[in-house]
mmCIF file of C-alpha atoms (C1' of nucleotides) in Angstrom:
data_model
loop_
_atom_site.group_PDB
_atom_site.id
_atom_site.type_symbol
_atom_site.label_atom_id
_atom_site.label_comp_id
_atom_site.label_asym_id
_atom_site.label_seq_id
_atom_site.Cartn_x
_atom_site.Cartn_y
_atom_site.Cartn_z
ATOM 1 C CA UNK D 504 0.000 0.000 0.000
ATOM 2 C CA UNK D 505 0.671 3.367 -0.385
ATOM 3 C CA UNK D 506 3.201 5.540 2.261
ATOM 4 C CA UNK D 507 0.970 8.129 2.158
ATOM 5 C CA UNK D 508 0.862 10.031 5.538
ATOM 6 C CA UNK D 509 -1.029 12.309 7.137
ATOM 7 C CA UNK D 510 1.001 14.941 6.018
ATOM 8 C CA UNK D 511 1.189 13.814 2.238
ATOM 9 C CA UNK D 512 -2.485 13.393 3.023
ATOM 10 C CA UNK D 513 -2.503 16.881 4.161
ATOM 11 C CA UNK D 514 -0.576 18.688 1.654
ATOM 12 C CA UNK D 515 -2.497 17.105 -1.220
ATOM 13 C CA UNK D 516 -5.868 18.882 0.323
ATOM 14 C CA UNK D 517 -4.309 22.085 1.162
ATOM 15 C CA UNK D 518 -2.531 22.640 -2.514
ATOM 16 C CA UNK D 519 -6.461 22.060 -3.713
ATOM 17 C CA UNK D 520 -7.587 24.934 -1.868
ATOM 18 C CA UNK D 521 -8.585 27.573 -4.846
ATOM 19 C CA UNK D 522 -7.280 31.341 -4.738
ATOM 20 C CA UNK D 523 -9.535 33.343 -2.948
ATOM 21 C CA UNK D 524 -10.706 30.201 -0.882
ATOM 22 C CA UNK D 525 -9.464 29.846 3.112
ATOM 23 C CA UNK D 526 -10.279 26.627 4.957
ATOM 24 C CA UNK D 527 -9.512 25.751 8.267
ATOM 25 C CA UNK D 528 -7.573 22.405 9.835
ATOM 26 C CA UNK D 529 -10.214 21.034 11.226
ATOM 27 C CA UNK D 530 -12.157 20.498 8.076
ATOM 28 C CA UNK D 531 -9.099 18.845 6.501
ATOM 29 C CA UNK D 532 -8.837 16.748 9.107
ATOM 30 C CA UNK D 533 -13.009 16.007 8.672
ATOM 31 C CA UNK D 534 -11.957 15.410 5.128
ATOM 32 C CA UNK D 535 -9.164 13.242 5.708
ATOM 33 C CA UNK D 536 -11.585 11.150 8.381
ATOM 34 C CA UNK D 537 -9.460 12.304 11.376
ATOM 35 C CA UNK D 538 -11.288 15.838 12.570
ATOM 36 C CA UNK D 539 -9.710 15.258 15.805
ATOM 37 C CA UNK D 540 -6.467 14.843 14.671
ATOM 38 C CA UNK D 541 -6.708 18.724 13.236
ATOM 39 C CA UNK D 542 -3.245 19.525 15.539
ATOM 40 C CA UNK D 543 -1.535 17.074 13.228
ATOM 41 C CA UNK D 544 -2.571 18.963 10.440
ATOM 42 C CA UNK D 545 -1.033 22.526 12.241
ATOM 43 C CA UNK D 546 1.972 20.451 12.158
ATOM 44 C CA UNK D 547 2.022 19.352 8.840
ATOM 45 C CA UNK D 548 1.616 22.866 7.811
ATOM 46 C CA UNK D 549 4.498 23.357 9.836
ATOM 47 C CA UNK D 550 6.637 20.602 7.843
ATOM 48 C CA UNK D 551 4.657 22.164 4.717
ATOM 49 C CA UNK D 552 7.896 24.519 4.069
ATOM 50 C CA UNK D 553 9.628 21.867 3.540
ATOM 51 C CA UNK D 554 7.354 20.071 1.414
ATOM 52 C CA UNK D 555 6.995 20.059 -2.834
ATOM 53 C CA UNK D 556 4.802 21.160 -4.525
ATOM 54 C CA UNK D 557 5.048 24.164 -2.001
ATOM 55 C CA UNK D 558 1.444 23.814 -0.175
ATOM 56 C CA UNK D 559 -0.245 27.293 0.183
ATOM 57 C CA UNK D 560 -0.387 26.841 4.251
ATOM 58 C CA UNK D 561 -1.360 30.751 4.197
ATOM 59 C CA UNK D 562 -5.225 29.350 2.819
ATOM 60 C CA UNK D 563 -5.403 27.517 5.875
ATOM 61 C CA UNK D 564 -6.992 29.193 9.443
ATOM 62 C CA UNK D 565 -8.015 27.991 12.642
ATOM 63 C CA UNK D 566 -11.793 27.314 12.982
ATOM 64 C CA UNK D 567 -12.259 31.430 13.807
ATOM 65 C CA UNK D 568 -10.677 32.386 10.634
ATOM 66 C CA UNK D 569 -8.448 33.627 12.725
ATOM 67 C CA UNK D 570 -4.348 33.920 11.240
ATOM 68 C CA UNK D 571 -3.281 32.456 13.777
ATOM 69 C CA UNK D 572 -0.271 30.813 12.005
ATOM 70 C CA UNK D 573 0.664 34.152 10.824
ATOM 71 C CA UNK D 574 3.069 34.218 13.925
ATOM 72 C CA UNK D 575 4.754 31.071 12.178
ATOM 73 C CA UNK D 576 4.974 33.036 8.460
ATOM 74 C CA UNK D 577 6.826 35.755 10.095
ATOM 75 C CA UNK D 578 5.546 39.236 10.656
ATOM 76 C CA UNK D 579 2.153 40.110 8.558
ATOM 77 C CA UNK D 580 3.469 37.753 5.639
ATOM 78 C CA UNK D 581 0.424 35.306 6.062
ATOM 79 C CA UNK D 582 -2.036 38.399 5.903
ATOM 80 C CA UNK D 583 -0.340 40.251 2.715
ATOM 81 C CA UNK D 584 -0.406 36.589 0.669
ATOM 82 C CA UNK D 585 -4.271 36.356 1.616
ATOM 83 C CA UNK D 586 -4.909 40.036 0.590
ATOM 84 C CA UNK D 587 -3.338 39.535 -2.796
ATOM 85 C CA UNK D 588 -5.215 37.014 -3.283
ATOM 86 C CA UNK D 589 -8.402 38.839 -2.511
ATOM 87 C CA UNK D 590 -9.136 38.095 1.079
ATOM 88 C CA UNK D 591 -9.798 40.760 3.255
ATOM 89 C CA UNK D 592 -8.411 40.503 7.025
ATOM 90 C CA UNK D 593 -8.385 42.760 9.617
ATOM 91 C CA UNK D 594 -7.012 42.307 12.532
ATOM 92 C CA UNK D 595 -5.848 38.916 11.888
ATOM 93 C CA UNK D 596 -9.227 38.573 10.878
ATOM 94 C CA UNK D 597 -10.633 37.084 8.212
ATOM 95 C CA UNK D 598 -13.850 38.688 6.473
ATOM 96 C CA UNK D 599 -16.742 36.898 5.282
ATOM 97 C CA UNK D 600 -15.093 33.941 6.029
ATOM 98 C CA UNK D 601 -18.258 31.764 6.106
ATOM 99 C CA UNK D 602 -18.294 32.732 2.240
ATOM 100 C CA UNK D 603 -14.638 32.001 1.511
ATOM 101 C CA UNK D 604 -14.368 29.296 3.082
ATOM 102 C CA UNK D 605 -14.030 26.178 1.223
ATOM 103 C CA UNK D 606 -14.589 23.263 2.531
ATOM 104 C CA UNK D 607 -13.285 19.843 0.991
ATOM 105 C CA UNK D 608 -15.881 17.581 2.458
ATOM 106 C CA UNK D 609 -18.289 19.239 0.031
ATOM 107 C CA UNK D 610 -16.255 20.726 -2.590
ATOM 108 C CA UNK D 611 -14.411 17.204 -3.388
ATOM 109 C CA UNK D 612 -17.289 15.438 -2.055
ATOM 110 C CA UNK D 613 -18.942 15.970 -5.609
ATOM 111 C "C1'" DG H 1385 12.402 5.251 25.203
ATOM 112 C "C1'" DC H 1386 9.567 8.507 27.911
ATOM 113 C "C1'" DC H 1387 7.796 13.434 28.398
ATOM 114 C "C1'" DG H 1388 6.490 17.758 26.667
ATOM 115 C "C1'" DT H 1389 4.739 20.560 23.125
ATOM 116 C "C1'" DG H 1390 2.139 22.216 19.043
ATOM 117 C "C1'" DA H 1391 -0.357 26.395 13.022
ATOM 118 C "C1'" DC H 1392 -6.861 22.786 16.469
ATOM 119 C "C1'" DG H 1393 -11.378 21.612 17.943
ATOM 120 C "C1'" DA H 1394 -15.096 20.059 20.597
ATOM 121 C "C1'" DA H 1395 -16.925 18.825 24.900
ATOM 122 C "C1'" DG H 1396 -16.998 19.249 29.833
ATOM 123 C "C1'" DC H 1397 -17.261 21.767 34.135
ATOM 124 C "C1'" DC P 1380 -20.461 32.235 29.518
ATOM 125 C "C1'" DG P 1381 -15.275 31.273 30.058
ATOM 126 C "C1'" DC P 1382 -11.611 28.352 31.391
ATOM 127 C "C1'" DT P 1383 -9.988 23.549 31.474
ATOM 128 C "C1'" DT P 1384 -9.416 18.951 29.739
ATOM 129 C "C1'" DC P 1385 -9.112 15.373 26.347
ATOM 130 C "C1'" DG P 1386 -8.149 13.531 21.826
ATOM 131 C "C1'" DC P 1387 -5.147 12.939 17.989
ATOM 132 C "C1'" DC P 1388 -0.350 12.268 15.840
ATOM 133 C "C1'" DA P 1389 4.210 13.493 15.078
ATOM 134 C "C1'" DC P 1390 8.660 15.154 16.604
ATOM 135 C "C1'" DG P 1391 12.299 17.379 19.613
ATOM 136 C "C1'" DG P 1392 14.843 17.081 23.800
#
DNA sequence: GCCGTGACGAAGC
DNA sequence: CGCTTCGCCACGG
């Protein structure tokens, strides 16, 4: 069988995520059948630096839509990638995130 | 080889 | 209504 890991596993999901889409580790996780393993995901994004095809870990929030890996990016780098991309966030904030947020349980569900 | 920690999330108190 | 605890998995010390 495959060596596929949770962190190929995760990488594959996240580099799916559309421009102008955010979605959160949790529903990853969901997707990926673990939703309670959504730290693991944080810490793939974490080994996602290191991984190829570089995995856009700047498209993925906490469940708030909150940056809160911005801290990790360095400065306000997570929050200028999102905004040229078309996301608005303010004060680590993400806006209408209930409308850009993508979910892969239903947009790979189909 | 055990313990602590971490980019989360939901449930419990 | 807010803090605490547990679960999950991987990795560093």
């Amino acid at each position: 069988m495959a060596d596929y890991n949770f962190f190929d596993n995760v990488y594959d999901v996240a580099r799916q995520i559309p421009v102008g889409r955010v979605t959160s580790y949790g529903a990853i996780a969901n997707y990926l059948g673990t939703k309670r393993s959504s730290r693991v995901v944080g810490y793939a994004m974490q080994a996602a630096g290191s991984a190829y095809p570089p995995v856009p870990a700047h498209r993925v929030v906490n469940r708030q839509g909150l940056l809160t890996a911005k801290a990790h990016f360095g400065g306000n780098t997570m929050q200028q990638l999102l905004e040229a991309e078309g996301v608005k966030v303010i004060n680590d904030q993400i806006q209408n995130f209930d409308k850009l947020f993508w979910d892969p349980n239903v947009e790979l569900a189909l």
